[in-house]
Amino acid sequence: MTEDALVIFTPSGKRGRFPLGTPVLTAARQLGVDLDSVCGGRGICSKCQITPGYGEFPKHGVHVDADALTEWNSVEDRYKQKRGMIDGRRLGCQAKVMGDVVIDVPPESQVHKQVIRKSATERTIAMDPATKLLFVEVQEPDMHEPTGDFERLAIALRDQWQVQDVTADLALMRRLQPALRKGEWKVTVALHKGNQDASSRILDIWPGFHEGPILGLAIDLGSTTIAAHLCDLTDGRVLASSGLMNPQIRFGEDLMSRVSYAMMNPGGDVEMTRAVREAINALSASIAAEANTLPTNVYEVVFVCNPVMHHLLLGIDPVELGQAPFALATSGSLSLDARDLDLTHLNAAARVYILPCIAGHVGADCAAVALSEEPNKSDDMVLIVDVGTNAEILLGNKTRVLACSSPTGPAFEGAQISSGQRAAPGAIERVHIDPITKEPRFRVIGSELWSDDPEFAAATATTGITGICGSGIIEAVAEMRMAGLVDARGLIGSAEQTGTERSVPEGRTHSYMLHDGSADGGPRIMVTQGDIRAIQLAKSALYAGARLLMDEMGVDHVDRVTLAGAFGAHISPKHAMVLGMIPDAPLEKVTSAGNAAGTGARIALCSAAARSQIEKTVHDIHKVETAIEPRFQEHFVNANAIPHAVDPFPELGLIVTLPDVSFNTASGGGDSNRRRRRG
């Protein structure tokens, strides 16, 4: 029997081996995992709640037995009885490690709360919501013309609002007569207009004239984060935007690892469905509170999501999406009752609309990006990249649009990075390295000051400097390349080769010391050779997907590039191009669309006409399957170089000259066999 066990924390991805009997809280502290505790581990504050995962975790290469943690104890039982605790959670100070285990740290247990950077993008939307408030005057009952109250309400809607066919559920029927009589035969109804030939449905009714509120939720259900916009359905105003981590991360950080979890754990898909629905309920309650309203004022929800999230939201086993031909259970748009998805916090009659998917691995989120950015109406050749754990890519113009999905993994989100963390106060998000002195300066989330500013220490005293997030690691690696600390193959040079003591030896490789906070009890934030490799793999997948679409389109360059997604909004175009994340283009033609998928969801929420439009558009978008295309691997290998082994970057070369260095460890790290690489 082994004397220690492997402990893996999500969403940070940090892992380590610990002696059996080690409290989870102790393991978290030793690994630098962001797990809160106020009471010092005495089981009083409950800040250290964690959620263990059991079963097969192919992504992490472990099997977690049911007895991987010590049994539920009296301290936990007492806390749950008195204050309540979500089923399946444990207290990190009480649960002890007894075997290999995967442990998720939920957002509320993190000291540095995640910043879900998916705020609403300003957009003018022609209002045509599927759910509207209509005021009607209903004919009073007449003994000589015996018709029911509902039938006369339907006639009034037809005559006054040209609504031809209406239905209502039994719950509304029970409230119909009191409302009509209290309003003296004048009522306001919340009417949901059905798609195409479908009948309209009365969702709610009020006596007399009622102004609302009548609200809707536009939700971008991503594999890493869930972002929501609460909108007023009368004028489209965004009342609040909020988000949280997708709790499915504990089952796997990328989509295929979640499919594998469902394959290898009977009932695993049900477990993941339950987790995400509970999270959406919690998010709907919190975003309503932020807007000082009630979630029961929400009458409609629009979802956009990738195919795996789509199936898991609906409660459909995603196993078929894990193998060719990657068949979807359904690809069309869906209209459902919110209660079908266990969304119990909303109005009892709330409706759900899910945008159509484009194909097996290109989902409703990509359709939402197409609705928002309209590449099918573009005169020039535009490449739209929604950067995330799974990147969706669109290429085209008014003559033709192509789409693909590329598995970039979680490195761009700060996961699988040695000092990586999610975007939270204290995380390094911007980096600049002096090419002469090799000294860095940086900015952290929560402060506008750079680290060489005299006021920086005071400004960051509360948050500290805790790690590096996705945009930070991208800028760090690109800056290291521009400063001659990293060569075209991604190798970090030694102190002798680079001329700086910040190049620190680690085994047979080197790391770059970005920040050393150890003197004050803080972390040493390094960029390691493993970090460089993780970024190379992620950016190569992204570039290869774009290049594959360009091959299919028969073009060698694009006129402009749009970076979509909340993460894309925080990427520096220059640094992205130095890395070779995106094809060469004039930098002024590389722009951010913000959270385009979320914007597409808002458009669909506020416009029934837009729903009809995207339902037609997806049939005209041609999907290219990267998983079975032989050229994808060739493009992937060539894209491993920084910026690229073969493709020229003439536009970048006009503003950046990359140092001619080579740190070939196999030949002792000399400068032999150097190749000139121009940006």
PDB file of N, CA, C and O in Angstrom, residues 262-318:
ATOM      1  N   ALA A 262     -17.979  10.893 -18.962  1.00  0.00           N
ATOM      2  CA  ALA A 262     -19.306  10.300 -19.149  1.00  0.00           C
ATOM      3  C   ALA A 262     -19.198   8.863 -19.658  1.00  0.00           C
ATOM      4  O   ALA A 262     -19.989   7.992 -19.276  1.00  0.00           O
ATOM      5  N   MET A 263     -18.204   8.597 -20.522  1.00  0.00           N
ATOM      6  CA  MET A 263     -18.008   7.252 -21.063  1.00  0.00           C
ATOM      7  C   MET A 263     -17.573   6.258 -19.984  1.00  0.00           C
ATOM      8  O   MET A 263     -18.024   5.112 -19.951  1.00  0.00           O
ATOM      9  N   MET A 264     -16.707   6.700 -19.091  1.00  0.00           N
ATOM     10  CA  MET A 264     -16.059   5.794 -18.153  1.00  0.00           C
ATOM     11  C   MET A 264     -16.736   5.728 -16.792  1.00  0.00           C
ATOM     12  O   MET A 264     -16.380   4.893 -15.955  1.00  0.00           O
ATOM     13  N   ASN A 265     -17.706   6.603 -16.559  1.00  0.00           N
ATOM     14  CA  ASN A 265     -18.410   6.620 -15.278  1.00  0.00           C
ATOM     15  C   ASN A 265     -19.909   6.540 -15.524  1.00  0.00           C
ATOM     16  O   ASN A 265     -20.515   7.531 -15.949  1.00  0.00           O
ATOM     17  N   PRO A 266     -20.536   5.394 -15.301  1.00  0.00           N
ATOM     18  CA  PRO A 266     -21.990   5.287 -15.483  1.00  0.00           C
ATOM     19  C   PRO A 266     -22.709   6.360 -14.673  1.00  0.00           C
ATOM     20  O   PRO A 266     -22.457   6.544 -13.486  1.00  0.00           O
ATOM     21  N   GLY A 267     -23.579   7.097 -15.340  1.00  0.00           N
ATOM     22  CA  GLY A 267     -24.273   8.197 -14.678  1.00  0.00           C
ATOM     23  C   GLY A 267     -23.474   9.472 -14.619  1.00  0.00           C
ATOM     24  O   GLY A 267     -23.939  10.476 -14.068  1.00  0.00           O
ATOM     25  N   GLY A 268     -22.276   9.483 -15.210  1.00  0.00           N
ATOM     26  CA  GLY A 268     -21.437  10.678 -15.189  1.00  0.00           C
ATOM     27  C   GLY A 268     -22.067  11.843 -15.911  1.00  0.00           C
ATOM     28  O   GLY A 268     -21.933  12.997 -15.487  1.00  0.00           O
ATOM     29  N   ASP A 269     -22.789  11.568 -17.013  1.00  0.00           N
ATOM     30  CA  ASP A 269     -23.457  12.649 -17.739  1.00  0.00           C
ATOM     31  C   ASP A 269     -24.560  13.276 -16.896  1.00  0.00           C
ATOM     32  O   ASP A 269     -24.742  14.498 -16.898  1.00  0.00           O
ATOM     33  N   VAL A 270     -25.284  12.440 -16.140  1.00  0.00           N
ATOM     34  CA  VAL A 270     -26.342  12.954 -15.256  1.00  0.00           C
ATOM     35  C   VAL A 270     -25.737  13.843 -14.176  1.00  0.00           C
ATOM     36  O   VAL A 270     -26.282  14.901 -13.834  1.00  0.00           O
ATOM     37  N   GLU A 271     -24.595  13.434 -13.654  1.00  0.00           N
ATOM     38  CA  GLU A 271     -23.897  14.197 -12.625  1.00  0.00           C
ATOM     39  C   GLU A 271     -23.491  15.576 -13.150  1.00  0.00           C
ATOM     40  O   GLU A 271     -23.666  16.594 -12.473  1.00  0.00           O
ATOM     41  N   MET A 272     -22.959  15.607 -14.373  1.00  0.00           N
ATOM     42  CA  MET A 272     -22.529  16.876 -14.953  1.00  0.00           C
ATOM     43  C   MET A 272     -23.718  17.764 -15.292  1.00  0.00           C
ATOM     44  O   MET A 272     -23.654  18.990 -15.151  1.00  0.00           O
ATOM     45  N   THR A 273     -24.820  17.148 -15.751  1.00  0.00           N
ATOM     46  CA  THR A 273     -26.036  17.917 -16.040  1.00  0.00           C
ATOM     47  C   THR A 273     -26.567  18.568 -14.779  1.00  0.00           C
ATOM     48  O   THR A 273     -26.914  19.763 -14.764  1.00  0.00           O
ATOM     49  N   ARG A 274     -26.612  17.809 -13.694  1.00  0.00           N
ATOM     50  CA  ARG A 274     -27.107  18.348 -12.436  1.00  0.00           C
ATOM     51  C   ARG A 274     -26.236  19.517 -11.970  1.00  0.00           C
ATOM     52  O   ARG A 274     -26.741  20.556 -11.535  1.00  0.00           O
ATOM     53  N   ALA A 275     -24.921  19.357 -12.093  1.00  0.00           N
ATOM     54  CA  ALA A 275     -23.998  20.396 -11.632  1.00  0.00           C
ATOM     55  C   ALA A 275     -24.204  21.699 -12.386  1.00  0.00           C
ATOM     56  O   ALA A 275     -24.238  22.788 -11.784  1.00  0.00           O
ATOM     57  N   VAL A 276     -24.364  21.617 -13.710  1.00  0.00           N
ATOM     58  CA  VAL A 276     -24.467  22.860 -14.483  1.00  0.00           C
ATOM     59  C   VAL A 276     -25.832  23.509 -14.291  1.00  0.00           C
ATOM     60  O   VAL A 276     -25.943  24.752 -14.251  1.00  0.00           O
ATOM     61  N   ARG A 277     -26.881  22.730 -14.140  1.00  0.00           N
ATOM     62  CA  ARG A 277     -28.205  23.316 -13.907  1.00  0.00           C
ATOM     63  C   ARG A 277     -28.264  24.005 -12.547  1.00  0.00           C
ATOM     64  O   ARG A 277     -28.867  25.075 -12.417  1.00  0.00           O
ATOM     65  N   GLU A 278     -27.652  23.408 -11.538  1.00  0.00           N
ATOM     66  CA  GLU A 278     -27.603  24.053 -10.221  1.00  0.00           C
ATOM     67  C   GLU A 278     -26.846  25.375 -10.298  1.00  0.00           C
ATOM     68  O   GLU A 278     -27.229  26.363  -9.673  1.00  0.00           O
ATOM     69  N   ALA A 279     -25.768  25.378 -11.082  1.00  0.00           N
ATOM     70  CA  ALA A 279     -24.984  26.611 -11.225  1.00  0.00           C
ATOM     71  C   ALA A 279     -25.794  27.703 -11.914  1.00  0.00           C
ATOM     72  O   ALA A 279     -25.733  28.879 -11.534  1.00  0.00           O
ATOM     73  N   ILE A 280     -26.581  27.328 -12.931  1.00  0.00           N
ATOM     74  CA  ILE A 280     -27.400  28.319 -13.641  1.00  0.00           C
ATOM     75  C   ILE A 280     -28.482  28.872 -12.714  1.00  0.00           C
ATOM     76  O   ILE A 280     -28.788  30.071 -12.736  1.00  0.00           O
ATOM     77  N   ASN A 281     -29.056  28.017 -11.890  1.00  0.00           N
ATOM     78  CA  ASN A 281     -30.037  28.498 -10.910  1.00  0.00           C
ATOM     79  C   ASN A 281     -29.402  29.498  -9.949  1.00  0.00           C
ATOM     80  O   ASN A 281     -29.980  30.547  -9.639  1.00  0.00           O
ATOM     81  N   ALA A 282     -28.203  29.164  -9.478  1.00  0.00           N
ATOM     82  CA  ALA A 282     -27.507  30.068  -8.559  1.00  0.00           C
ATOM     83  C   ALA A 282     -27.175  31.390  -9.248  1.00  0.00           C
ATOM     84  O   ALA A 282     -27.312  32.474  -8.664  1.00  0.00           O
ATOM     85  N   LEU A 283     -26.754  31.309 -10.510  1.00  0.00           N
ATOM     86  CA  LEU A 283     -26.406  32.516 -11.258  1.00  0.00           C
ATOM     87  C   LEU A 283     -27.639  33.388 -11.498  1.00  0.00           C
ATOM     88  O   LEU A 283     -27.573  34.619 -11.386  1.00  0.00           O
ATOM     89  N   SER A 284     -28.768  32.769 -11.815  1.00  0.00           N
ATOM     90  CA  SER A 284     -29.986  33.553 -12.052  1.00  0.00           C
ATOM     91  C   SER A 284     -30.421  34.289 -10.792  1.00  0.00           C
ATOM     92  O   SER A 284     -30.899  35.429 -10.858  1.00  0.00           O
ATOM     93  N   ALA A 285     -30.240  33.645  -9.633  1.00  0.00           N
ATOM     94  CA  ALA A 285     -30.596  34.309  -8.370  1.00  0.00           C
ATOM     95  C   ALA A 285     -29.650  35.458  -8.072  1.00  0.00           C
ATOM     96  O   ALA A 285     -30.082  36.553  -7.673  1.00  0.00           O
ATOM     97  N   SER A 286     -28.349  35.249  -8.290  1.00  0.00           N
ATOM     98  CA  SER A 286     -27.372  36.288  -7.948  1.00  0.00           C
ATOM     99  C   SER A 286     -27.452  37.481  -8.896  1.00  0.00           C
ATOM    100  O   SER A 286     -27.320  38.641  -8.477  1.00  0.00           O
ATOM    101  N   ILE A 287     -27.705  37.224 -10.181  1.00  0.00           N
ATOM    102  CA  ILE A 287     -27.758  38.345 -11.134  1.00  0.00           C
ATOM    103  C   ILE A 287     -29.031  39.164 -10.917  1.00  0.00           C
ATOM    104  O   ILE A 287     -29.026  40.390 -11.071  1.00  0.00           O
ATOM    105  N   ALA A 288     -30.119  38.497 -10.509  1.00  0.00           N
ATOM    106  CA  ALA A 288     -31.346  39.228 -10.198  1.00  0.00           C
ATOM    107  C   ALA A 288     -31.142  40.111  -8.970  1.00  0.00           C
ATOM    108  O   ALA A 288     -31.574  41.268  -8.940  1.00  0.00           O
ATOM    109  N   ALA A 289     -30.460  39.568  -7.967  1.00  0.00           N
ATOM    110  CA  ALA A 289     -30.182  40.354  -6.758  1.00  0.00           C
ATOM    111  C   ALA A 289     -29.313  41.559  -7.091  1.00  0.00           C
ATOM    112  O   ALA A 289     -29.511  42.659  -6.544  1.00  0.00           O
ATOM    113  N   GLU A 290     -28.354  41.363  -7.998  1.00  0.00           N
ATOM    114  CA  GLU A 290     -27.480  42.467  -8.409  1.00  0.00           C
ATOM    115  C   GLU A 290     -28.280  43.592  -9.056  1.00  0.00           C
ATOM    116  O   GLU A 290     -27.963  44.771  -8.909  1.00  0.00           O
ATOM    117  N   ALA A 291     -29.345  43.208  -9.779  1.00  0.00           N
ATOM    118  CA  ALA A 291     -30.192  44.198 -10.448  1.00  0.00           C
ATOM    119  C   ALA A 291     -31.347  44.647  -9.566  1.00  0.00           C
ATOM    120  O   ALA A 291     -32.234  45.381 -10.022  1.00  0.00           O
ATOM    121  N   ASN A 292     -31.352  44.201  -8.308  1.00  0.00           N
ATOM    122  CA  ASN A 292     -32.398  44.573  -7.349  1.00  0.00           C
ATOM    123  C   ASN A 292     -33.786  44.173  -7.846  1.00  0.00           C
ATOM    124  O   ASN A 292     -34.740  44.949  -7.782  1.00  0.00           O
ATOM    125  N   THR A 293     -33.888  42.955  -8.348  1.00  0.00           N
ATOM    126  CA  THR A 293     -35.167  42.428  -8.796  1.00  0.00           C
ATOM    127  C   THR A 293     -35.260  40.971  -8.367  1.00  0.00           C
ATOM    128  O   THR A 293     -34.386  40.463  -7.660  1.00  0.00           O
ATOM    129  N   LEU A 294     -36.320  40.293  -8.806  1.00  0.00           N
ATOM    130  CA  LEU A 294     -36.514  38.890  -8.451  1.00  0.00           C
ATOM    131  C   LEU A 294     -36.326  38.006  -9.675  1.00  0.00           C
ATOM    132  O   LEU A 294     -36.717  38.385 -10.795  1.00  0.00           O
ATOM    133  N   PRO A 295     -35.744  36.820  -9.505  1.00  0.00           N
ATOM    134  CA  PRO A 295     -35.592  35.918 -10.662  1.00  0.00           C
ATOM    135  C   PRO A 295     -36.935  35.485 -11.235  1.00  0.00           C
ATOM    136  O   PRO A 295     -37.007  35.093 -12.405  1.00  0.00           O
ATOM    137  N   THR A 296     -38.014  35.581 -10.442  1.00  0.00           N
ATOM    138  CA  THR A 296     -39.340  35.228 -10.965  1.00  0.00           C
ATOM    139  C   THR A 296     -39.848  36.241 -11.988  1.00  0.00           C
ATOM    140  O   THR A 296     -40.859  36.006 -12.652  1.00  0.00           O
ATOM    141  N   ASN A 297     -39.144  37.377 -12.142  1.00  0.00           N
ATOM    142  CA  ASN A 297     -39.485  38.335 -13.198  1.00  0.00           C
ATOM    143  C   ASN A 297     -38.868  37.948 -14.542  1.00  0.00           C
ATOM    144  O   ASN A 297     -39.074  38.647 -15.536  1.00  0.00           O
ATOM    145  N   VAL A 298     -38.110  36.851 -14.546  1.00  0.00           N
ATOM    146  CA  VAL A 298     -37.493  36.366 -15.791  1.00  0.00           C
ATOM    147  C   VAL A 298     -38.475  35.420 -16.485  1.00  0.00           C
ATOM    148  O   VAL A 298     -38.835  34.371 -15.953  1.00  0.00           O
ATOM    149  N   TYR A 299     -38.878  35.801 -17.703  1.00  0.00           N
ATOM    150  CA  TYR A 299     -39.860  35.019 -18.459  1.00  0.00           C
ATOM    151  C   TYR A 299     -39.237  34.296 -19.644  1.00  0.00           C
ATOM    152  O   TYR A 299     -39.911  33.480 -20.280  1.00  0.00           O
ATOM    153  N   GLU A 300     -37.996  34.614 -19.943  1.00  0.00           N
ATOM    154  CA  GLU A 300     -37.381  33.958 -21.103  1.00  0.00           C
ATOM    155  C   GLU A 300     -35.875  33.863 -20.914  1.00  0.00           C
ATOM    156  O   GLU A 300     -35.246  34.761 -20.352  1.00  0.00           O
ATOM    157  N   VAL A 301     -35.311  32.757 -21.396  1.00  0.00           N
ATOM    158  CA  VAL A 301     -33.870  32.526 -21.343  1.00  0.00           C
ATOM    159  C   VAL A 301     -33.400  32.075 -22.719  1.00  0.00           C
ATOM    160  O   VAL A 301     -34.049  31.224 -23.348  1.00  0.00           O
ATOM    161  N   VAL A 302     -32.298  32.654 -23.181  1.00  0.00           N
ATOM    162  CA  VAL A 302     -31.658  32.204 -24.421  1.00  0.00           C
ATOM    163  C   VAL A 302     -30.286  31.653 -24.064  1.00  0.00           C
ATOM    164  O   VAL A 302     -29.514  32.297 -23.346  1.00  0.00           O
ATOM    165  N   PHE A 303     -30.002  30.448 -24.549  1.00  0.00           N
ATOM    166  CA  PHE A 303     -28.710  29.814 -24.312  1.00  0.00           C
ATOM    167  C   PHE A 303     -27.906  29.728 -25.603  1.00  0.00           C
ATOM    168  O   PHE A 303     -28.452  29.416 -26.673  1.00  0.00           O
ATOM    169  N   VAL A 304     -26.599  29.993 -25.476  1.00  0.00           N
ATOM    170  CA  VAL A 304     -25.652  29.632 -26.531  1.00  0.00           C
ATOM    171  C   VAL A 304     -24.556  28.808 -25.871  1.00  0.00           C
ATOM    172  O   VAL A 304     -24.156  29.092 -24.743  1.00  0.00           O
ATOM    173  N   CYS A 305     -24.114  27.773 -26.548  1.00  0.00           N
ATOM    174  CA  CYS A 305     -23.139  26.859 -25.952  1.00  0.00           C
ATOM    175  C   CYS A 305     -22.547  25.965 -27.035  1.00  0.00           C
ATOM    176  O   CYS A 305     -23.106  25.839 -28.123  1.00  0.00           O
ATOM    177  N   ASN A 306     -21.408  25.357 -26.713  1.00  0.00           N
ATOM    178  CA  ASN A 306     -20.816  24.411 -27.652  1.00  0.00           C
ATOM    179  C   ASN A 306     -21.594  23.097 -27.591  1.00  0.00           C
ATOM    180  O   ASN A 306     -22.409  22.883 -26.687  1.00  0.00           O
ATOM    181  N   PRO A 307     -21.381  22.179 -28.532  1.00  0.00           N
ATOM    182  CA  PRO A 307     -22.206  20.960 -28.593  1.00  0.00           C
ATOM    183  C   PRO A 307     -22.171  20.092 -27.341  1.00  0.00           C
ATOM    184  O   PRO A 307     -23.207  19.545 -26.945  1.00  0.00           O
ATOM    185  N   VAL A 308     -21.016  19.956 -26.697  1.00  0.00           N
ATOM    186  CA  VAL A 308     -20.955  19.127 -25.492  1.00  0.00           C
ATOM    187  C   VAL A 308     -21.748  19.783 -24.366  1.00  0.00           C
ATOM    188  O   VAL A 308     -22.524  19.125 -23.660  1.00  0.00           O
ATOM    189  N   MET A 309     -21.566  21.097 -24.182  1.00  0.00           N
ATOM    190  CA  MET A 309     -22.352  21.812 -23.175  1.00  0.00           C
ATOM    191  C   MET A 309     -23.845  21.766 -23.506  1.00  0.00           C
ATOM    192  O   MET A 309     -24.702  21.664 -22.612  1.00  0.00           O
ATOM    193  N   HIS A 310     -24.172  21.852 -24.780  1.00  0.00           N
ATOM    194  CA  HIS A 310     -25.541  21.783 -25.281  1.00  0.00           C
ATOM    195  C   HIS A 310     -26.189  20.472 -24.833  1.00  0.00           C
ATOM    196  O   HIS A 310     -27.279  20.460 -24.245  1.00  0.00           O
ATOM    197  N   HIS A 311     -25.503  19.359 -25.056  1.00  0.00           N
ATOM    198  CA  HIS A 311     -26.070  18.057 -24.691  1.00  0.00           C
ATOM    199  C   HIS A 311     -26.167  17.892 -23.179  1.00  0.00           C
ATOM    200  O   HIS A 311     -27.157  17.358 -22.666  1.00  0.00           O
ATOM    201  N   LEU A 312     -25.137  18.340 -22.464  1.00  0.00           N
ATOM    202  CA  LEU A 312     -25.159  18.181 -21.012  1.00  0.00           C
ATOM    203  C   LEU A 312     -26.197  19.094 -20.365  1.00  0.00           C
ATOM    204  O   LEU A 312     -26.794  18.739 -19.348  1.00  0.00           O
ATOM    205  N   LEU A 313     -26.450  20.263 -20.931  1.00  0.00           N
ATOM    206  CA  LEU A 313     -27.523  21.122 -20.435  1.00  0.00           C
ATOM    207  C   LEU A 313     -28.875  20.441 -20.612  1.00  0.00           C
ATOM    208  O   LEU A 313     -29.727  20.458 -19.716  1.00  0.00           O
ATOM    209  N   LEU A 314     -29.061  19.809 -21.772  1.00  0.00           N
ATOM    210  CA  LEU A 314     -30.330  19.164 -22.083  1.00  0.00           C
ATOM    211  C   LEU A 314     -30.496  17.812 -21.394  1.00  0.00           C
ATOM    212  O   LEU A 314     -31.588  17.237 -21.424  1.00  0.00           O
ATOM    213  N   GLY A 315     -29.414  17.298 -20.794  1.00  0.00           N
ATOM    214  CA  GLY A 315     -29.495  15.984 -20.180  1.00  0.00           C
ATOM    215  C   GLY A 315     -29.314  14.857 -21.172  1.00  0.00           C
ATOM    216  O   GLY A 315     -29.799  13.739 -20.959  1.00  0.00           O
ATOM    217  N   ILE A 316     -28.603  15.138 -22.263  1.00  0.00           N
ATOM    218  CA  ILE A 316     -28.328  14.132 -23.295  1.00  0.00           C
ATOM    219  C   ILE A 316     -26.886  13.662 -23.150  1.00  0.00           C
ATOM    220  O   ILE A 316     -25.967  14.479 -23.069  1.00  0.00           O
ATOM    221  N   ASP A 317     -26.678  12.364 -23.120  1.00  0.00           N
ATOM    222  CA  ASP A 317     -25.331  11.805 -23.011  1.00  0.00           C
ATOM    223  C   ASP A 317     -24.503  12.258 -24.222  1.00  0.00           C
ATOM    224  O   ASP A 317     -24.901  12.025 -25.370  1.00  0.00           O
ATOM    225  N   PRO A 318     -23.330  12.899 -23.996  1.00  0.00           N
ATOM    226  CA  PRO A 318     -22.538  13.424 -25.113  1.00  0.00           C
ATOM    227  C   PRO A 318     -21.601  12.398 -25.750  1.00  0.00           C
ATOM    228  O   PRO A 318     -20.713  12.774 -26.518  1.00  0.00           O
TER     229      PRO A 318
END
